[in-house]
Each structure stands twice: as C-alpha cells, then as structure tokens.
Coordinates of C-alpha atoms in Angstrom, one line a residue:
Chain A
M1 CA 0.0 0.0 0.0
K2 CA 3.1 2.3 0.1
N3 CA 2.8 5.4 -2.1
E4 CA -0.8 4.6 -2.8
Y5 CA -3.1 7.6 -2.2
L6 CA -6.2 9.0 -3.7
S7 CA -5.1 12.6 -4.5
P8 CA -1.7 13.4 -5.9
V9 CA -1.3 16.2 -3.4
E10 CA -0.9 13.7 -0.7
G11 CA 2.5 12.8 -1.9
A12 CA 3.5 16.2 -3.4
S13 CA 6.8 17.9 -2.4
R14 CA 6.7 20.3 0.4
E15 CA 7.4 23.1 -2.1
E16 CA 4.4 22.2 -4.3
I17 CA 2.2 22.0 -1.2
R18 CA 3.5 25.5 -0.1
E19 CA 2.7 26.9 -3.5
I20 CA -0.8 25.6 -3.4
Q21 CA -1.3 26.9 0.1
S22 CA 0.0 30.4 -0.7
K23 CA -2.2 30.7 -3.8
R24 CA -5.3 29.5 -1.9
L25 CA -4.6 31.7 1.2
R26 CA -4.4 34.8 -1.0
E27 CA -7.7 33.9 -2.7
T28 CA -9.3 33.1 0.6
V29 CA -8.2 36.3 2.3
E30 CA -9.6 38.3 -0.8
R31 CA -12.9 36.5 -0.4
C32 CA -13.1 37.1 3.3
Y33 CA -12.2 40.8 3.1
N34 CA -14.6 41.5 0.3
N35 CA -17.5 39.3 1.2
V36 CA -17.5 38.9 5.0
P37 CA -18.1 42.2 6.9
F38 CA -16.8 40.5 10.1
Y39 CA -13.4 39.9 8.5
K40 CA -13.2 43.3 6.8
K41 CA -13.7 45.0 10.1
K42 CA -11.1 42.8 11.8
F43 CA -8.6 43.5 9.0
D44 CA -9.3 47.2 9.0
E45 CA -8.9 47.4 12.7
I46 CA -5.3 46.4 12.5
G47 CA -4.6 48.1 9.1
L48 CA -4.2 44.8 7.3
K49 CA -5.0 44.6 3.6
P50 CA -5.5 41.4 1.5
E51 CA -2.4 42.4 -0.5
D52 CA -0.3 42.2 2.7
I53 CA -0.8 38.4 2.4
K54 CA 1.6 37.2 -0.2
T55 CA 2.7 33.7 0.9
I56 CA 1.6 31.1 3.5
D57 CA 4.1 32.6 5.9
D58 CA 2.2 35.8 6.1
I59 CA -0.6 33.9 7.8
A60 CA 0.6 35.0 11.2
K61 CA -0.5 38.6 10.4
I62 CA -4.1 37.5 10.3
P63 CA -6.1 37.8 13.5
F64 CA -7.8 34.7 15.1
T65 CA -11.3 33.5 14.9
V66 CA -13.0 31.8 17.9
K67 CA -16.2 29.8 18.4
Q68 CA -17.9 32.9 20.0
D69 CA -17.6 34.6 16.6
L70 CA -19.7 31.9 15.1
R71 CA -22.3 32.2 17.9
D72 CA -22.3 36.0 17.6
N73 CA -23.0 35.8 13.9
Y74 CA -25.5 32.9 14.1
P75 CA -26.6 31.5 11.8
F76 CA -25.2 32.9 8.5
G77 CA -23.4 36.1 9.4
L78 CA -19.9 34.8 8.5
N79 CA -20.9 33.3 5.1
A80 CA -18.9 34.6 2.1
V81 CA -21.3 33.5 -0.6
P82 CA -25.0 34.4 -1.3
K83 CA -27.8 32.2 -0.2
K84 CA -28.3 30.7 -3.7
D85 CA -24.9 29.1 -3.5
I86 CA -25.4 27.3 -0.2
V87 CA -26.4 23.7 -0.9
R88 CA -26.1 22.4 2.7
V89 CA -26.1 23.4 6.3
H90 CA -24.6 21.4 9.2
A91 CA -24.6 22.3 12.9
S92 CA -23.3 21.2 16.2
S93 CA -24.5 21.9 19.7
G94 CA -23.5 25.2 21.2
T95 CA -24.1 26.8 24.6
T96 CA -27.5 28.1 25.6
G97 CA -29.0 25.8 23.0
K98 CA -27.5 27.9 20.1
Q99 CA -25.9 25.7 17.6
T100 CA -22.7 26.4 15.5
V101 CA -24.0 26.5 11.9
V102 CA -21.7 25.8 9.0
S103 CA -22.8 26.4 5.4
Y104 CA -21.4 24.6 2.4
T105 CA -21.4 25.3 -1.3
K106 CA -21.3 22.5 -3.8
G107 CA -17.6 22.9 -4.2
D108 CA -17.2 22.8 -0.4
I109 CA -19.1 19.5 -0.3
D110 CA -16.9 18.1 -3.1
R111 CA -13.7 19.1 -1.4
W112 CA -14.8 17.7 2.0
S113 CA -16.0 14.6 0.3
E114 CA -12.5 14.2 -1.3
C115 CA -10.9 14.5 2.1
A116 CA -13.1 11.8 3.6
A117 CA -12.4 9.7 0.5
R118 CA -8.7 10.2 0.9
A119 CA -9.2 9.0 4.5
L120 CA -11.0 5.8 3.5
Y121 CA -8.5 5.1 0.8
A122 CA -5.7 5.5 3.2
I123 CA -6.9 2.6 5.3
G124 CA -7.3 0.4 2.4
T125 CA -10.8 1.0 1.2
R126 CA -11.3 0.5 -2.5
P127 CA -14.3 0.7 -4.9
E128 CA -15.1 -2.9 -4.5
D129 CA -15.5 -2.4 -0.7
K130 CA -18.7 -1.7 1.3
V131 CA -18.6 1.0 3.9
H132 CA -21.2 0.7 6.7
V133 CA -21.8 4.2 8.2
S134 CA -23.1 4.0 11.7
Y135 CA -22.5 7.6 12.6
G136 CA -25.8 9.7 13.0
Y137 CA -27.2 11.2 9.9
G138 CA -28.5 14.7 10.2
L139 CA -27.1 18.1 11.1
F140 CA -24.1 16.3 12.7
T141 CA -21.3 16.0 10.1
G142 CA -20.3 12.4 10.9
G143 CA -22.9 10.4 9.0
L144 CA -23.1 12.4 5.7
G145 CA -19.3 13.1 5.8
L146 CA -18.3 9.5 5.6
H147 CA -21.2 8.7 3.3
Y148 CA -20.1 11.2 0.7
G149 CA -16.5 10.2 1.2
A150 CA -17.3 6.6 0.5
E151 CA -19.4 7.6 -2.7
Y152 CA -16.6 9.9 -3.8
M153 CA -14.1 7.1 -4.1
G154 CA -16.7 4.8 -5.5
A155 CA -17.1 2.3 -2.7
T156 CA -20.6 1.1 -1.7
V157 CA -22.3 3.0 1.2
V158 CA -24.6 1.3 3.6
P159 CA -26.2 4.4 5.3
A160 CA -27.1 2.6 8.5
S161 CA -27.0 5.7 10.9
T162 CA -27.2 4.9 14.6
G163 CA -29.6 2.8 16.7
N164 CA -31.3 -0.6 16.1
T165 CA -28.1 -2.4 16.8
K166 CA -29.4 -5.9 16.2
R167 CA -30.5 -4.9 12.7
Q168 CA -27.1 -3.2 12.0
I169 CA -25.5 -6.5 12.8
A170 CA -27.8 -8.3 10.5
L171 CA -26.9 -5.9 7.8
L172 CA -23.2 -6.3 8.5
Q173 CA -23.6 -10.0 8.1
D174 CA -25.9 -9.9 5.0
F175 CA -24.2 -7.2 3.1
E176 CA -20.7 -8.2 4.1
S177 CA -19.3 -4.8 4.6
N178 CA -15.5 -4.4 4.9
V179 CA -15.3 -1.1 6.6
I180 CA -17.4 0.4 9.5
C181 CA -17.5 4.1 10.7
C182 CA -19.0 5.0 14.0
T183 CA -18.0 6.4 17.4
P184 CA -15.7 4.3 19.6
S185 CA -18.5 3.9 22.2
Y186 CA -21.0 2.7 19.6
A187 CA -18.3 0.2 18.3
L188 CA -18.2 -1.3 21.7
V189 CA -22.0 -1.5 21.9
I190 CA -22.1 -3.3 18.6
A191 CA -19.4 -5.7 19.8
E192 CA -21.3 -6.4 23.0
T193 CA -24.6 -7.0 21.1
M194 CA -22.8 -9.4 18.8
K195 CA -21.6 -11.3 21.7
E196 CA -25.1 -11.5 23.2
M197 CA -26.4 -12.6 19.7
G198 CA -23.7 -15.3 19.6
I199 CA -22.1 -13.9 16.5
D200 CA -18.3 -14.4 16.0
P201 CA -16.9 -11.1 14.8
E202 CA -14.1 -13.1 13.1
K203 CA -16.6 -14.6 10.8
L204 CA -17.6 -11.1 9.4
P205 CA -15.7 -9.6 6.5
L206 CA -15.1 -6.3 8.5
R207 CA -11.4 -5.5 8.1
A208 CA -11.2 -1.9 9.3
G209 CA -13.0 0.9 10.9
F210 CA -12.8 4.7 11.4
F211 CA -13.7 5.9 14.9
G212 CA -14.0 9.4 16.0
A213 CA -16.2 12.3 17.2
E214 CA -15.1 11.7 20.7
P215 CA -11.8 11.2 22.5
W216 CA -10.6 7.6 22.7
T217 CA -7.3 6.0 24.0
E218 CA -4.9 3.4 22.8
S219 CA -6.5 0.9 25.2
M220 CA -9.9 1.7 23.8
R221 CA -8.5 1.1 20.3
K222 CA -7.1 -2.3 21.4
E223 CA -10.5 -3.2 22.9
I224 CA -12.3 -2.3 19.7
E225 CA -9.8 -4.2 17.6
K226 CA -10.2 -7.3 19.7
S227 CA -13.9 -7.3 20.1
L228 CA -14.7 -6.5 16.5
S229 CA -11.8 -8.3 14.9
L230 CA -10.7 -5.4 12.7
K231 CA -8.0 -2.7 12.5
A232 CA -9.3 0.5 14.2
Y233 CA -8.2 3.9 12.7
D234 CA -8.5 7.4 13.9
I235 CA -10.2 10.1 11.9
Y236 CA -10.6 13.8 12.9
G237 CA -12.8 16.7 12.0
L238 CA -14.7 19.5 13.7
S239 CA -17.9 20.9 12.4
E240 CA -16.6 24.5 12.2
I241 CA -14.0 23.5 9.7
A242 CA -15.4 20.4 8.1
G243 CA -16.6 17.0 9.3
P244 CA -14.5 13.8 9.4
G245 CA -11.7 13.8 7.0
V246 CA -9.9 17.0 8.0
S247 CA -7.2 14.5 9.1
Y248 CA -6.9 10.7 9.1
E249 CA -4.7 7.9 10.0
C250 CA -3.0 5.9 7.3
Y251 CA -2.0 2.2 7.7
A252 CA 1.2 3.2 9.4
Q253 CA -0.8 4.7 12.3
K254 CA 1.9 7.3 13.2
G255 CA -0.4 10.3 13.5
M256 CA -3.2 11.7 11.3
H257 CA -2.4 13.2 7.9
I258 CA -4.1 16.7 7.6
C259 CA -5.6 17.7 4.3
E260 CA -3.5 20.8 4.5
D261 CA -4.1 21.8 0.9
Y262 CA -7.6 22.6 2.1
F263 CA -7.2 23.1 5.9
Y264 CA -3.9 24.8 6.9
P265 CA -2.8 23.9 10.4
E266 CA -0.7 25.9 12.9
I267 CA 0.2 25.1 16.5
V268 CA 0.0 28.1 18.8
D269 CA 0.7 28.8 22.5
P270 CA -2.9 28.9 23.9
D271 CA -2.0 31.7 26.2
T272 CA 0.3 34.0 24.1
L273 CA -1.1 32.8 20.7
E274 CA 2.4 32.8 19.3
P275 CA 3.0 30.1 16.7
L276 CA 5.1 27.2 18.1
P277 CA 7.8 25.2 16.3
E278 CA 7.3 21.8 14.8
G279 CA 7.0 19.1 17.4
S280 CA 5.7 21.4 20.2
Y281 CA 2.4 20.7 21.9
G282 CA -0.1 23.7 21.6
E283 CA -3.4 24.6 20.4
L284 CA -4.4 23.5 16.9
V285 CA -5.5 26.4 14.6
F286 CA -7.0 25.9 11.2
T287 CA -7.3 28.2 8.2
C288 CA -9.8 27.1 5.6
I289 CA -8.0 27.7 2.3
G290 CA -10.3 25.5 0.3
K291 CA -13.8 26.7 1.4
E292 CA -16.1 29.1 -0.3
A293 CA -19.2 29.4 2.0
L294 CA -17.5 29.7 5.5
P295 CA -13.7 30.1 5.1
L296 CA -12.7 30.6 8.6
L297 CA -9.3 32.3 9.2
R298 CA -7.0 31.0 12.0
Y299 CA -9.8 29.3 13.8
R300 CA -8.8 28.2 17.3
T301 CA -10.0 24.6 17.8
R302 CA -9.1 24.4 21.5
D303 CA -7.7 21.0 20.7
I304 CA -4.1 20.4 22.0
T305 CA -1.8 18.5 19.8
C306 CA 1.5 18.7 17.9
L307 CA 2.6 18.5 14.3
T308 CA 5.2 16.6 12.3
Y309 CA 6.3 17.4 8.8
E310 CA 8.5 14.4 8.4
K311 CA 7.6 12.2 5.4
C312 CA 5.5 9.2 6.6
E313 CA 6.4 5.6 5.9
C314 CA 3.2 5.4 3.9
G315 CA 4.7 7.8 1.3
R316 CA 2.5 10.7 2.2
T317 CA 4.1 14.1 2.7
L318 CA 1.0 15.8 4.2
V319 CA 1.7 17.0 7.8
R320 CA 0.7 14.7 10.5
M321 CA -1.0 15.6 13.8
K322 CA -1.1 13.5 17.0
K323 CA -4.4 12.5 18.5
P324 CA -5.6 15.6 20.5
K325 CA -4.4 15.4 24.1
G326 CA -7.2 17.5 25.5
R327 CA -9.0 20.7 25.2
S328 CA -7.9 24.1 26.3
D329 CA -11.3 25.0 27.3
D330 CA -13.6 23.0 29.5
M331 CA -15.9 21.4 26.9
L332 CA -16.8 17.8 27.4
I333 CA -17.9 15.3 24.9
I334 CA -20.6 13.1 26.3
R335 CA -22.0 10.3 24.0
G336 CA -20.8 12.3 21.1
V337 CA -22.5 15.5 22.1
N338 CA -20.5 18.7 23.1
V339 CA -21.5 19.8 26.6
F340 CA -20.1 22.9 28.4
P341 CA -20.4 23.3 32.2
S342 CA -21.8 26.7 31.4
Q343 CA -24.8 25.1 29.8
V344 CA -25.5 23.2 33.1
E345 CA -25.0 26.4 35.0
H346 CA -27.5 28.2 32.7
V347 CA -30.2 25.5 33.3
I348 CA -29.8 25.6 37.1
L349 CA -29.9 29.4 37.1
S350 CA -32.9 29.5 34.8
M351 CA -34.8 27.3 37.4
G352 CA -34.1 29.9 40.1
M353 CA -31.5 27.9 41.9
E354 CA -28.0 28.7 43.2
P355 CA -25.4 27.2 40.7
N356 CA -23.7 25.1 43.3
Y357 CA -23.1 22.1 41.2
Q358 CA -20.5 19.6 39.9
I359 CA -20.6 17.4 36.9
I360 CA -19.4 13.8 37.3
V361 CA -18.8 12.0 34.1
D362 CA -18.4 8.2 34.1
R363 CA -18.3 5.4 31.7
V364 CA -20.8 2.7 32.4
N365 CA -21.2 -0.3 30.1
N366 CA -19.2 1.5 27.4
L367 CA -21.5 4.5 27.4
D368 CA -20.7 7.9 28.9
T369 CA -23.0 8.9 31.8
M370 CA -23.3 12.4 33.2
T371 CA -24.5 13.1 36.7
V372 CA -25.0 16.7 37.7
C373 CA -24.7 16.9 41.5
I374 CA -26.6 20.0 42.8
E375 CA -26.6 21.1 46.4
M376 CA -30.0 20.9 48.1
A377 CA -31.2 24.4 48.9
E378 CA -33.8 26.4 50.8
D379 CA -36.0 26.6 47.8
L380 CA -35.8 22.9 47.0
I381 CA -36.2 21.2 50.3
S382 CA -39.7 19.9 51.1
D383 CA -41.2 17.5 53.6
S384 CA -42.5 15.6 50.6
V385 CA -40.2 13.4 48.5
K386 CA -42.7 13.6 45.8
R387 CA -42.0 17.4 45.4
I388 CA -38.3 17.0 45.5
E389 CA -38.6 14.3 42.9
Q390 CA -40.6 16.6 40.8
A391 CA -38.0 19.3 40.9
E392 CA -35.3 16.8 40.0
K393 CA -37.4 15.7 37.1
E394 CA -37.8 19.2 35.9
L395 CA -34.1 19.8 36.2
S396 CA -33.4 16.6 34.2
A397 CA -35.8 17.6 31.5
A398 CA -34.4 21.1 31.2
M399 CA -30.9 19.6 30.9
L400 CA -31.9 17.2 28.2
S401 CA -33.6 20.0 26.3
T402 CA -30.6 22.5 26.7
L403 CA -27.7 20.1 26.4
G404 CA -29.1 17.6 24.0
V405 CA -28.0 14.8 26.2
G406 CA -29.6 13.2 29.2
A407 CA -28.1 13.8 32.6
K408 CA -29.0 12.3 36.0
V409 CA -29.7 14.9 38.6
K410 CA -28.4 14.0 42.1
L411 CA -29.1 16.1 45.1
V412 CA -26.4 16.5 47.7
E413 CA -26.0 18.2 51.0
P414 CA -25.9 22.0 51.1
R415 CA -22.2 23.3 51.1
S416 CA -20.9 19.7 50.4
L417 CA -19.4 20.6 47.1
P418 CA -15.8 22.1 47.2
R419 CA -15.6 25.9 47.3
T420 CA -12.5 27.6 46.0
E421 CA -11.1 31.0 45.6
G422 CA -10.1 30.3 42.1
K423 CA -11.9 28.5 39.3
A424 CA -14.4 25.9 40.7
K425 CA -13.6 22.4 39.7
R426 CA -16.9 21.9 37.9
V427 CA -16.1 18.6 36.2
I428 CA -15.0 15.4 37.5
D429 CA -14.3 13.2 34.6
N430 CA -13.7 9.5 35.8
R431 CA -13.5 8.2 32.3
T432 CA -10.0 6.7 31.8
F433 CA -9.2 7.3 28.3
Chain B
M1 CA -54.3 23.7 66.0
S2 CA -51.8 22.1 63.6
I3 CA -48.7 20.2 64.6
K4 CA -45.3 21.5 63.4
Q5 CA -43.2 18.9 61.7
I6 CA -39.5 19.5 60.8
S7 CA -38.1 17.8 57.8
V8 CA -34.4 17.4 57.1
F9 CA -32.7 16.5 53.9
V10 CA -30.3 13.5 54.5
E11 CA -27.9 12.5 51.7
N12 CA -27.4 8.8 51.6
R13 CA -23.9 9.0 53.1
H14 CA -22.4 7.0 55.9
G15 CA -22.8 8.8 59.2
R16 CA -25.2 11.4 58.0
L17 CA -28.1 10.3 60.2
A18 CA -25.7 10.2 63.2
D19 CA -24.8 13.9 62.5
I20 CA -28.4 14.8 62.9
T21 CA -29.2 12.8 66.0
R22 CA -26.0 14.1 67.6
I23 CA -27.1 17.7 67.1
L24 CA -30.5 16.9 68.7
A25 CA -28.9 15.2 71.6
E26 CA -26.4 18.1 72.3
E27 CA -29.1 20.6 72.0
N28 CA -31.4 18.8 74.3
I29 CA -34.2 18.5 71.9
D30 CA -36.7 15.8 72.4
I31 CA -38.1 13.8 69.5
R32 CA -41.7 12.7 69.9
A33 CA -42.1 10.9 66.6
L34 CA -40.2 10.4 63.4
S35 CA -40.3 8.8 60.0
I36 CA -37.9 8.8 57.1
A37 CA -38.8 8.6 53.4
D38 CA -36.0 7.2 51.4
T39 CA -35.0 7.2 47.8
T40 CA -31.7 5.9 46.2
D41 CA -29.7 9.0 46.8
Y42 CA -31.2 10.7 49.9
G43 CA -34.0 10.6 52.5
V44 CA -36.2 13.1 54.0
L45 CA -36.3 12.8 57.8
R46 CA -39.5 14.0 59.3
M47 CA -39.7 14.7 63.0
I48 CA -42.1 16.1 65.6
V49 CA -39.8 17.7 68.2
N50 CA -40.5 19.6 71.4
D51 CA -38.8 22.8 70.2
T52 CA -39.3 23.2 66.4
A53 CA -38.0 26.7 66.2
K54 CA -34.8 25.8 68.0
A55 CA -34.3 22.6 66.0
K56 CA -34.7 24.6 62.8
E57 CA -32.2 27.2 63.8
V58 CA -29.6 24.7 64.9
F59 CA -29.9 22.5 61.8
K60 CA -29.5 25.5 59.5
A61 CA -26.5 26.7 61.5
N62 CA -25.0 23.3 60.9
G63 CA -25.5 23.3 57.2
F64 CA -28.6 21.1 56.9
A65 CA -31.4 21.8 54.5
V66 CA -34.5 22.0 56.6
T67 CA -38.2 23.0 56.3
V68 CA -41.1 23.2 58.6
T69 CA -44.5 21.9 57.6
E70 CA -47.8 22.1 59.4
V71 CA -49.4 18.7 59.6
V72 CA -52.5 17.3 61.2
G73 CA -52.4 15.4 64.4
I74 CA -55.1 12.9 65.3
E75 CA -56.0 11.0 68.5
V76 CA -57.0 7.6 67.8
P77 CA -58.3 4.9 70.2
D78 CA -55.8 2.1 70.3
V79 CA -58.1 -0.6 69.0
P80 CA -58.5 -2.4 65.7
G81 CA -60.4 -0.1 63.4
G82 CA -59.2 3.1 65.0
F83 CA -57.0 4.1 62.1
N84 CA -59.6 2.8 59.6
N85 CA -62.1 5.3 60.9
V86 CA -59.6 8.1 60.2
V87 CA -58.8 7.0 56.7
E88 CA -62.4 6.5 55.9
A89 CA -63.4 9.8 57.2
L90 CA -60.9 11.5 55.0
C91 CA -61.5 9.3 51.9
S92 CA -65.2 9.8 52.0
K93 CA -64.7 13.6 51.6
G94 CA -62.3 13.1 48.8
I95 CA -59.2 14.0 50.8
D96 CA -55.9 12.1 50.0
I97 CA -53.3 11.3 52.5
E98 CA -49.8 12.1 51.2
Y99 CA -48.0 10.4 54.1
T100 CA -48.6 9.3 57.6
Y101 CA -47.0 7.9 60.7
A102 CA -48.0 7.1 64.2
F103 CA -46.8 7.1 67.8
L104 CA -48.3 6.1 71.2
S105 CA -49.8 8.8 73.3
P106 CA -49.0 9.1 76.9
K107 CA -52.8 8.7 77.4
E108 CA -53.8 5.2 78.0
N109 CA -55.1 3.1 75.0
T110 CA -54.5 6.0 72.7
A111 CA -52.4 6.5 69.7
C112 CA -51.5 9.7 67.8
V113 CA -51.5 9.7 64.1
I114 CA -49.8 12.4 62.0
I115 CA -51.1 12.9 58.5
R116 CA -50.0 15.1 55.7
V117 CA -52.7 16.4 53.5
E118 CA -53.0 19.2 50.9
D119 CA -55.7 21.2 52.7
N120 CA -55.4 21.0 56.5
C121 CA -58.7 22.9 57.0
A122 CA -60.7 20.6 54.9
A123 CA -59.1 17.5 56.6
K124 CA -59.9 18.9 60.1
E125 CA -63.5 19.5 59.1
A126 CA -63.8 16.0 57.7
L127 CA -62.4 14.6 60.9
A128 CA -64.7 16.7 63.1
D129 CA -67.7 15.5 61.1
A130 CA -66.7 12.0 62.0
N131 CA -66.3 12.8 65.6
I132 CA -62.6 12.2 65.5
T133 CA -60.5 14.0 68.0
L134 CA -57.6 16.3 66.8
L135 CA -54.3 16.4 68.6
D136 CA -52.7 19.6 69.9
E137 CA -49.1 20.1 70.5
K138 CA -49.5 20.3 74.2
T139 CA -51.1 16.9 74.4
A140 CA -48.6 15.5 71.9
F141 CA -45.7 16.5 74.2
S142 CA -47.2 15.7 77.5
K143 CA -45.5 12.9 79.5

C-alpha cells in the first residue's frame, strides 16, 4: 500500500504544497475581506489589507477566529457567498442551545468529500468495498461526511446511521461490509450486542473501521480491535471546519495526515497565541483555504496536539497531527455531544437555583454517563419526597432540552461541594481514556 | 391547631443520620415521633420535636437543608379499626393522605397519628364531622 493515495497532493513535495497553500490563502483572504463584513472589520482594525498576504508565511499577520464569533454571527453572518450558492447546512451543539452553523457550497461539499475519501482510501478502502456508516445522519457532520466520502471514491455505502443495533449487525452479516464508521463507544455497543447474539466477529468480512467524534485512548483502540476483529483507525474533524476527513490515520498509524491543501494547520501557544515550532504541543488552529461558504481564518480549535512534517512511511508528505491530548477550554464530549459546564449552570440558574453544582462523568457499560450533583437548597427542600422528585425531574428535562443529552440529577447536602477562591472544579471526569 | 413537623434532607452518606441525631442530643431537643422517606440517593427525615424553632435554627447553622410543615395530628383509640375510621373519614370527603406515621400517646389506650394532606382545614372539618379528636401540641408532648 506504500505510495498509494487518492489525491496526488498527498505525496507532493513540500514546495508544491506550499505553492498551493500560498495561492489558496491569497484567494481566501480576498474572499473574506470582500464578502464577510466581520473579517473586513477585523482587518481594517489592524490596518491589514488582503495584498499584505503574499505567501503562506504571512498567515501570522491574520487575527484569530473563535467559536464565539460563530455564535455572535449565528446563523449565516460569516458566510462569504450568497444564499443561492449554499447547498447544505450542518450544525453542532453550542451553549444556551444555540448551535454552531456551518454552510457549504457544492464545491465545499466536493472538497470535503474528497478529504473523507482520501481517509477511507488510506486505510485500504477500494471501490469494490462496502462501507457501513453508523454515525448519526443529520445536522451532525459524521454520517453524511463518511457517506459522501465513500461515494466519492466509488465504494458502496450502507447508510445505517445509529440505533437498532441488532438490525445493524444483521446488515453487517448480510451485506458483508468491509469497513465500518462510528463512534468508539458505539463500536463497543455493537461488539457487545454481537456477543449476546452469539455472532463471532471473526466470521464477518469487516477489516477496518474509522472511529472518532469523541476522544478515545490506545486501550480503547485495542479493545475495539479485539472485540470486532478489525483494525481501528483514527479520523478527525470539527464541524466548524469540516466533518470527518480533516485529518486521518494511514495504515502506518503514526499520526493523522491533515488535508493541509484545504485546511492549513498551525500550533500556537494557547496563552500567548504565538506560533510554536514543529513538534511542540499547543493549540491547533485551522485556516480554511479550500472553502467558499465559510472560510474561517485562523480558527482556534481548542484541541491540544503537535505536528510533524517528516515524510510518513506510507509515502504521504502531508503534515501529521497527533491524536488531540485534551482541550484548552472546558468542553466535554458526552456520547458524542458537546457539553459545556456553562450550559449546566444556565439550566440551574434558569430554574431559580444557586449554581452550586458539579458534573461527574463516568463510563458505564461502554456509554458515557453524566451526573449533575446539585446542592440541596432552601427553595428545593420539602417535607415531601414527591415534590423533591418533581424538581429533579424538571431539572433533568431542562438539561436534556438544553444540552441535547440526558443527565442524571443528584441532590447533595448543602455546602458539600468544594468551594474555592479560584476556578471551581466543575467537572470530575472519571473516564479513563 | 396544627402540629409542626420539621423535615431534614439527608444525603445517603455514611454517618449522615448520626450527624443529625448528635445535634438533637447536644441541643437537648426531644423527639416525639419520626419517620424517614428514602430514595436511592437521599432521604427526608421528618420529626415532631418539642422545640421546632430551635431545631430549625440549629440544623440550619450546621448546614442542613430543613423545612417546617404544618401537619394534622389525630388522637385515635388504640383498638383495631381506630385508624380505619380516620382513613375512611378523609377518603369519603375526597381527601388524599400524602404520608402518615404514628406514635403512642401518653394517654392510656390512645395512639397519635400524623397525616400530611394538601388542605389542612378541609381535613380537620372532615375529621370533626366523623367525631374524631384532633391532637394539639401540648397533648402531643405531655409525658
């Protein structure tokens, strides 16, 4: 499989890649300055003009973009193209129930699909293979991302989405899919269900799988490989940039190759925002040099990782990123859903209660669980358990509605949660990744 | 003529109940009756004590979540059917009992029953109609 890749750019020389990046950055900066008032203002504020950006090295002159900018301009305020050119909209969960909305033109979809296709190709998928997509289909980029990627490279897609695990397993058996794509957690649910059904995973033609959308460790990888009898590969994306395919592992599994001809990566110090040298751990920043609808410039992902430009043993010259170490903010991913402690706080406050809370995240039967411990208070205490339970139910329902994921509410003694002068430790994550 | 009941939130943690009983002992507060409603994570301890105001103050100072509720106290002859009369009297007037517990009265052959209802006045009227004696705090705490 060495030197086999889908797009020629994956094995191009670093000079050729730089040329492509410089050209695309110039075009992108023009587009942003002329079509996106937000970026024109940002540029004008620091006296920066599009012509000041000549090569990819000038990128450090450009100001950063953060998630709040997307929220402030919800839903289409940062778009660089007119409505008629938008063919698709994706979204992810955001705080206070507001989603992060990302628009795509036909060209954007094609380029994203190409990236997802490169990924599938990199783990050995070929047109005669069948790809079983068990990521959710909908506003979430996972399902449609891998779906279009598989179609792009001519493989057969089985658009199974999530749920109805027994039927999924029946399809895996009947259709004889070779590749599966889902979250690591769901992979283990499938494995468990197979075991219950008495099905031997070794008898299935599944050879490989792409797992992502949530953090997972090496031990999780070994677990998935053992229980599903396949090779488990890492894939990365974030809805603000593009779905899965922004970067992907090749068969060598020494980091994920970034489609840097479309998504230019930088590593910066999360505090000073200074670019860091190759090999340093820092915050991953992406500039969308291949996007028309929403070409974000120097978008801070909050993921912590490091880059290497050394040529990979697979033959690819595309830069590789390590699996993200953590997040520089306090976002959690629970069962694939982005959850911020501030959302929990918001729910508690909206019900007229003091936000004395702590979030405990656990892993039970391969699924993430979230328990929100809230201190019992004057306005909650009742002689009647029925009334307390009613309040718990209301809180739970409000959490589900705002967060998009269910949380158990656990009432604890007043003043029993730790108080601190500094930042409160709002989250106890017991999951051992 | 309602009886004051104090309710304390008790997290299901080892030693929590002991914390509560210790406070009552140290403050010289006498418990006449108690019951505890329990769920998986916590319980609500309900008590009739001889100094409700003091108990409330002391519990709050010690970081407990407490509340005081007015409940209805009833004197019931300590014979089979005694409690049934109470329940029937309320039921026939469409009054539901949320919870109830009982203790023996210092009076001979008499029991005291505490009931929690939504409308104390309606309950008392229904009991009066059935010639059932209400309990007052003085009687409840007489020795």
